[in-house]
PDB file of C-alpha atoms in Angstrom:
ATOM      1  CA  UNK A   1       0.000   0.000   0.000  1.00  0.00           C
ATOM      2  CA  UNK A   2       2.895   2.343   0.723  1.00  0.00           C
ATOM      3  CA  UNK A   3       4.401   1.860  -2.756  1.00  0.00           C
ATOM      4  CA  UNK A   4       0.979   2.480  -4.309  1.00  0.00           C
ATOM      5  CA  UNK A   5       0.610   5.749  -2.393  1.00  0.00           C
ATOM      6  CA  UNK A   6       4.130   6.783  -3.401  1.00  0.00           C
ATOM      7  CA  UNK A   7       3.429   5.996  -7.075  1.00  0.00           C
ATOM      8  CA  UNK A   8       0.166   7.955  -6.985  1.00  0.00           C
ATOM      9  CA  UNK A   9       1.814  10.986  -5.392  1.00  0.00           C
ATOM     10  CA  UNK A  10       4.649  10.763  -7.917  1.00  0.00           C
ATOM     11  CA  UNK A  11       2.210  10.570 -10.866  1.00  0.00           C
ATOM     12  CA  UNK A  12       0.024  13.457  -9.715  1.00  0.00           C
ATOM     13  CA  UNK A  13       3.065  15.736  -9.575  1.00  0.00           C
ATOM     14  CA  UNK A  14       3.857  15.234 -13.278  1.00  0.00           C
ATOM     15  CA  UNK A  15       2.264  15.527 -16.703  1.00  0.00           C
ATOM     16  CA  UNK A  16       4.009  12.391 -17.953  1.00  0.00           C
ATOM     17  CA  UNK A  17       5.395   9.439 -16.036  1.00  0.00           C
ATOM     18  CA  UNK A  18       6.540   5.897 -16.544  1.00  0.00           C
ATOM     19  CA  UNK A  19       5.414   3.902 -13.514  1.00  0.00           C
ATOM     20  CA  UNK A  20       7.218   0.607 -13.023  1.00  0.00           C
ATOM     21  CA  UNK A  21       4.988  -2.032 -11.435  1.00  0.00           C
ATOM     22  CA  UNK A  22       5.442  -5.791 -11.202  1.00  0.00           C
ATOM     23  CA  UNK A  23       2.007  -6.914 -12.403  1.00  0.00           C
ATOM     24  CA  UNK A  24      -1.319  -5.801 -13.851  1.00  0.00           C
ATOM     25  CA  UNK A  25      -3.214  -5.971 -10.545  1.00  0.00           C
ATOM     26  CA  UNK A  26      -0.944  -3.334  -9.028  1.00  0.00           C
ATOM     27  CA  UNK A  27      -1.302  -1.220 -12.169  1.00  0.00           C
ATOM     28  CA  UNK A  28      -5.083  -1.518 -11.940  1.00  0.00           C
ATOM     29  CA  UNK A  29      -5.053  -0.539  -8.265  1.00  0.00           C
ATOM     30  CA  UNK A  30      -3.055   2.558  -9.161  1.00  0.00           C
ATOM     31  CA  UNK A  31      -5.543   3.544 -11.883  1.00  0.00           C
ATOM     32  CA  UNK A  32      -8.564   3.036  -9.608  1.00  0.00           C
ATOM     33  CA  UNK A  33      -6.885   5.001  -6.800  1.00  0.00           C
ATOM     34  CA  UNK A  34      -6.223   7.847  -9.219  1.00  0.00           C
ATOM     35  CA  UNK A  35      -9.867   7.836 -10.338  1.00  0.00           C
ATOM     36  CA  UNK A  36     -10.956   8.066  -6.692  1.00  0.00           C
ATOM     37  CA  UNK A  37      -8.604  10.974  -5.995  1.00  0.00           C
ATOM     38  CA  UNK A  38      -9.598  12.909  -9.121  1.00  0.00           C
ATOM     39  CA  UNK A  39     -13.317  12.257  -9.540  1.00  0.00           C
ATOM     40  CA  UNK A  40     -13.952  14.819 -12.288  1.00  0.00           C
ATOM     41  CA  UNK A  41     -11.157  13.838 -14.672  1.00  0.00           C
ATOM     42  CA  UNK A  42     -11.989  12.328 -18.029  1.00  0.00           C
ATOM     43  CA  UNK A  43      -9.781   9.305 -18.493  1.00  0.00           C
ATOM     44  CA  UNK A  44      -8.751   6.816 -21.163  1.00  0.00           C
ATOM     45  CA  UNK A  45      -7.438   3.447 -20.017  1.00  0.00           C
ATOM     46  CA  UNK A  46      -5.731   1.335 -22.664  1.00  0.00           C
ATOM     47  CA  UNK A  47      -4.818  -2.323 -22.332  1.00  0.00           C
ATOM     48  CA  UNK A  48      -3.018  -4.467 -24.928  1.00  0.00           C
ATOM     49  CA  UNK A  49      -5.807  -6.930 -25.751  1.00  0.00           C
ATOM     50  CA  UNK A  50      -9.610  -6.849 -25.661  1.00  0.00           C
ATOM     51  CA  UNK A  51      -9.890  -9.675 -23.130  1.00  0.00           C
ATOM     52  CA  UNK A  52      -7.830  -7.697 -20.611  1.00  0.00           C
ATOM     53  CA  UNK A  53      -9.971  -4.607 -21.211  1.00  0.00           C
ATOM     54  CA  UNK A  54     -13.133  -6.671 -20.623  1.00  0.00           C
ATOM     55  CA  UNK A  55     -11.699  -8.002 -17.372  1.00  0.00           C
ATOM     56  CA  UNK A  56     -10.686  -4.505 -16.250  1.00  0.00           C
ATOM     57  CA  UNK A  57     -14.000  -2.778 -17.070  1.00  0.00           C
ATOM     58  CA  UNK A  58     -15.937  -3.974 -13.973  1.00  0.00           C
ATOM     59  CA  UNK A  59     -13.378  -2.305 -11.697  1.00  0.00           C
ATOM     60  CA  UNK A  60     -14.104   1.127 -13.168  1.00  0.00           C
ATOM     61  CA  UNK A  61     -17.747   0.710 -14.245  1.00  0.00           C
ATOM     62  CA  UNK A  62     -19.015   2.468 -11.099  1.00  0.00           C
ATOM     63  CA  UNK A  63     -17.166   5.619 -12.196  1.00  0.00           C
ATOM     64  CA  UNK A  64     -19.114   5.773 -15.470  1.00  0.00           C
ATOM     65  CA  UNK A  65     -17.137   3.743 -17.996  1.00  0.00           C
ATOM     66  CA  UNK A  66     -17.615   2.060 -21.353  1.00  0.00           C
ATOM     67  CA  UNK A  67     -15.388  -0.160 -23.442  1.00  0.00           C
ATOM     68  CA  UNK A  68     -14.209   0.414 -27.011  1.00  0.00           C
ATOM     69  CA  UNK A  69     -12.123  -2.060 -28.976  1.00  0.00           C
ATOM     70  CA  UNK A  70     -11.895  -3.601 -32.420  1.00  0.00           C
ATOM     71  CA  UNK A  71     -14.625  -6.120 -31.568  1.00  0.00           C
ATOM     72  CA  UNK A  72     -17.130  -3.422 -30.578  1.00  0.00           C
ATOM     73  CA  UNK A  73     -19.724  -2.727 -33.251  1.00  0.00           C
ATOM     74  CA  UNK A  74     -19.291   0.615 -35.063  1.00  0.00           C
ATOM     75  CA  UNK A  75     -22.619   1.854 -33.665  1.00  0.00           C
ATOM     76  CA  UNK A  76     -21.724   1.031 -30.032  1.00  0.00           C
ATOM     77  CA  UNK A  77     -18.239   2.428 -30.546  1.00  0.00           C
ATOM     78  CA  UNK A  78     -19.614   5.693 -31.923  1.00  0.00           C
ATOM     79  CA  UNK A  79     -22.162   5.964 -29.094  1.00  0.00           C
ATOM     80  CA  UNK A  80     -19.485   5.450 -26.416  1.00  0.00           C
ATOM     81  CA  UNK A  81     -17.032   7.905 -27.976  1.00  0.00           C
ATOM     82  CA  UNK A  82     -19.757  10.539 -28.472  1.00  0.00           C
ATOM     83  CA  UNK A  83     -20.883  10.126 -24.838  1.00  0.00           C
ATOM     84  CA  UNK A  84     -17.293  10.530 -23.695  1.00  0.00           C
ATOM     85  CA  UNK A  85     -16.737  13.609 -25.851  1.00  0.00           C
ATOM     86  CA  UNK A  86     -19.940  15.243 -24.572  1.00  0.00           C
ATOM     87  CA  UNK A  87     -19.046  14.550 -20.945  1.00  0.00           C
ATOM     88  CA  UNK A  88     -21.846  12.052 -20.275  1.00  0.00           C
ATOM     89  CA  UNK A  89     -19.256   9.332 -19.842  1.00  0.00           C
ATOM     90  CA  UNK A  90     -16.160   9.827 -17.710  1.00  0.00           C
ATOM     91  CA  UNK A  91     -14.001   6.831 -18.631  1.00  0.00           C
ATOM     92  CA  UNK A  92     -13.257   4.860 -21.792  1.00  0.00           C
ATOM     93  CA  UNK A  93     -11.501   1.532 -21.467  1.00  0.00           C
ATOM     94  CA  UNK A  94     -10.142  -0.117 -24.576  1.00  0.00           C
ATOM     95  CA  UNK A  95      -7.322  -1.219 -26.790  1.00  0.00           C
ATOM     96  CA  UNK A  96      -5.020   0.537 -29.278  1.00  0.00           C
ATOM     97  CA  UNK A  97      -8.048   1.621 -31.316  1.00  0.00           C
ATOM     98  CA  UNK A  98      -8.750   4.396 -28.780  1.00  0.00           C
ATOM     99  CA  UNK A  99      -5.488   6.087 -29.743  1.00  0.00           C
ATOM    100  CA  UNK A 100      -6.943   6.872 -33.186  1.00  0.00           C
ATOM    101  CA  UNK A 101      -9.839   8.993 -31.939  1.00  0.00           C
ATOM    102  CA  UNK A 102      -9.036  12.710 -31.770  1.00  0.00           C
ATOM    103  CA  UNK A 103     -10.201  13.797 -28.322  1.00  0.00           C
ATOM    104  CA  UNK A 104      -8.508  16.958 -27.061  1.00  0.00           C
ATOM    105  CA  UNK A 105     -10.594  17.148 -23.881  1.00  0.00           C
ATOM    106  CA  UNK A 106      -9.042  14.137 -22.120  1.00  0.00           C
ATOM    107  CA  UNK A 107      -7.459  14.830 -18.745  1.00  0.00           C
ATOM    108  CA  UNK A 108      -5.533  11.587 -18.234  1.00  0.00           C
ATOM    109  CA  UNK A 109      -4.480   8.518 -20.203  1.00  0.00           C
ATOM    110  CA  UNK A 110      -3.220   5.326 -18.607  1.00  0.00           C
ATOM    111  CA  UNK A 111      -1.441   2.827 -20.855  1.00  0.00           C
ATOM    112  CA  UNK A 112      -1.150  -0.468 -18.965  1.00  0.00           C
ATOM    113  CA  UNK A 113       1.511  -2.969 -19.990  1.00  0.00           C
ATOM    114  CA  UNK A 114       2.932  -0.286 -22.256  1.00  0.00           C
ATOM    115  CA  UNK A 115       5.683  -2.505 -23.654  1.00  0.00           C
ATOM    116  CA  UNK A 116       3.263  -5.065 -25.093  1.00  0.00           C
ATOM    117  CA  UNK A 117       3.643  -5.629 -28.849  1.00  0.00           C
ATOM    118  CA  UNK A 118      -0.150  -5.534 -29.334  1.00  0.00           C
ATOM    119  CA  UNK A 119      -0.071  -1.736 -29.155  1.00  0.00           C
ATOM    120  CA  UNK A 120       1.595  -1.817 -32.573  1.00  0.00           C
ATOM    121  CA  UNK A 121      -0.615  -2.699 -35.530  1.00  0.00           C
ATOM    122  CA  UNK A 122       1.615  -4.006 -38.279  1.00  0.00           C
ATOM    123  CA  UNK A 123      -0.554  -6.606 -40.011  1.00  0.00           C
ATOM    124  CA  UNK A 124      -3.064  -4.293 -41.734  1.00  0.00           C
ATOM    125  CA  UNK A 125      -3.652  -0.684 -42.665  1.00  0.00           C
ATOM    126  CA  UNK A 126      -3.498   1.734 -41.025  1.00  0.00           C
ATOM    127  CA  UNK A 127      -0.173   0.713 -39.534  1.00  0.00           C
ATOM    128  CA  UNK A 128       0.388   2.568 -36.287  1.00  0.00           C
ATOM    129  CA  UNK A 129       1.749   2.358 -32.781  1.00  0.00           C
ATOM    130  CA  UNK A 130      -0.733   3.472 -30.123  1.00  0.00           C
ATOM    131  CA  UNK A 131       2.131   4.576 -27.860  1.00  0.00           C
ATOM    132  CA  UNK A 132       3.407   7.004 -30.496  1.00  0.00           C
ATOM    133  CA  UNK A 133      -0.129   8.327 -31.071  1.00  0.00           C
ATOM    134  CA  UNK A 134      -0.558   8.975 -27.352  1.00  0.00           C
ATOM    135  CA  UNK A 135       2.816  10.680 -27.039  1.00  0.00           C
ATOM    136  CA  UNK A 136       1.829  12.982 -29.901  1.00  0.00           C
ATOM    137  CA  UNK A 137      -1.532  13.634 -28.227  1.00  0.00           C
ATOM    138  CA  UNK A 138       0.252  14.603 -25.003  1.00  0.00           C
ATOM    139  CA  UNK A 139       2.556  17.014 -26.845  1.00  0.00           C
ATOM    140  CA  UNK A 140      -0.384  18.736 -28.566  1.00  0.00           C
ATOM    141  CA  UNK A 141      -2.989  18.841 -25.804  1.00  0.00           C
ATOM    142  CA  UNK A 142      -0.831  18.730 -22.645  1.00  0.00           C
ATOM    143  CA  UNK A 143      -2.944  16.150 -20.849  1.00  0.00           C
ATOM    144  CA  UNK A 144      -1.479  13.714 -18.388  1.00  0.00           C
ATOM    145  CA  UNK A 145       0.003  10.524 -19.870  1.00  0.00           C
ATOM    146  CA  UNK A 146       1.128   7.556 -17.809  1.00  0.00           C
ATOM    147  CA  UNK A 147       2.789   4.407 -19.102  1.00  0.00           C
ATOM    148  CA  UNK A 148       2.737   1.457 -16.698  1.00  0.00           C
ATOM    149  CA  UNK A 149       4.779  -1.703 -17.137  1.00  0.00           C
ATOM    150  CA  UNK A 150       7.369  -3.954 -15.552  1.00  0.00           C
ATOM    151  CA  UNK A 151      10.238  -2.219 -17.363  1.00  0.00           C
ATOM    152  CA  UNK A 152      10.443   0.568 -19.981  1.00  0.00           C
ATOM    153  CA  UNK A 153      11.269  -0.047 -23.635  1.00  0.00           C
ATOM    154  CA  UNK A 154      14.238   1.786 -25.156  1.00  0.00           C
ATOM    155  CA  UNK A 155      11.838   4.167 -26.945  1.00  0.00           C
ATOM    156  CA  UNK A 156      10.127   4.976 -23.640  1.00  0.00           C
ATOM    157  CA  UNK A 157      13.485   6.022 -22.243  1.00  0.00           C
ATOM    158  CA  UNK A 158      13.821   8.539 -25.084  1.00  0.00           C
ATOM    159  CA  UNK A 159      10.401  10.114 -24.412  1.00  0.00           C
ATOM    160  CA  UNK A 160      10.318  10.201 -20.609  1.00  0.00           C
ATOM    161  CA  UNK A 161      12.941  12.237 -18.778  1.00  0.00           C
ATOM    162  CA  UNK A 162      14.798  10.218 -16.140  1.00  0.00           C
ATOM    163  CA  UNK A 163      13.074  12.115 -13.324  1.00  0.00           C
ATOM    164  CA  UNK A 164       9.709  10.945 -14.739  1.00  0.00           C
ATOM    165  CA  UNK A 165      10.385   7.263 -14.009  1.00  0.00           C
ATOM    166  CA  UNK A 166       8.971   5.827 -10.800  1.00  0.00           C
ATOM    167  CA  UNK A 167      10.995   2.841  -9.594  1.00  0.00           C
ATOM    168  CA  UNK A 168       9.358   1.265  -6.518  1.00  0.00           C
ATOM    169  CA  UNK A 169      12.334  -0.986  -5.845  1.00  0.00           C
ATOM    170  CA  UNK A 170      15.417  -0.321  -3.807  1.00  0.00           C
ATOM    171  CA  UNK A 171      18.530   0.248  -5.886  1.00  0.00           C
ATOM    172  CA  UNK A 172      20.683  -2.837  -6.165  1.00  0.00           C
ATOM    173  CA  UNK A 173      24.298  -2.106  -5.333  1.00  0.00           C
ATOM    174  CA  UNK A 174      26.636  -2.275  -8.303  1.00  0.00           C
ATOM    175  CA  UNK A 175      29.432  -4.813  -8.068  1.00  0.00           C
ATOM    176  CA  UNK A 176      32.283  -5.630 -10.400  1.00  0.00           C
ATOM    177  CA  UNK A 177      33.136  -9.190 -11.216  1.00  0.00           C
ATOM    178  CA  UNK A 178      36.543 -10.378 -12.304  1.00  0.00           C
ATOM    179  CA  UNK A 179      35.726 -13.275 -14.637  1.00  0.00           C
ATOM    180  CA  UNK A 180      39.252 -14.703 -14.533  1.00  0.00           C
ATOM    181  CA  UNK A 181      39.058 -15.080 -10.737  1.00  0.00           C
ATOM    182  CA  UNK A 182      35.414 -16.237 -10.692  1.00  0.00           C
ATOM    183  CA  UNK A 183      35.842 -19.005 -13.256  1.00  0.00           C
ATOM    184  CA  UNK A 184      38.593 -20.760 -11.327  1.00  0.00           C
ATOM    185  CA  UNK A 185      36.336 -21.119  -8.306  1.00  0.00           C
ATOM    186  CA  UNK A 186      33.062 -21.724 -10.111  1.00  0.00           C
ATOM    187  CA  UNK A 187      31.332 -24.994  -9.162  1.00  0.00           C
ATOM    188  CA  UNK A 188      30.409 -25.788 -12.802  1.00  0.00           C
TER     189      UNK A 188
END
């Protein structure tokens, strides 16, 4: 609980952050805690695959949420996005498809498991990377953007400044190993 509180405080002090967390449940707890602390914010929550988004939706449904993904019918998708844009709906949960909708009035975006390859659509047109779309959105509209994963990708390190990374683990001391000495005493 202490690490969760620290991560939430860290995130609320920044426009962009990469929050390192060991598993999806902790990431979900962070998102729900943020929604509780900022009850008026309009939020997008992206997950890599539709099944994960479906499993996550019940945890945020009480806040006024709908789901949008590639499996959602065009009519339901349009209804949900229009309700979100008008302010009738506070939260949209979905997959990479949400990154294609131009919505300048979003306060916060959470990208869970940000390193997952499913955020990149390479098998059909349009070819795009949802992470790049969201980074561009943040640059244009200055909303809050949070990537959450076990470890950042190399591209994430180029977007987020070092002071925007939250590492909930204690630093491991650096040690040097002399391989010529270690091999002579190695048991194998």
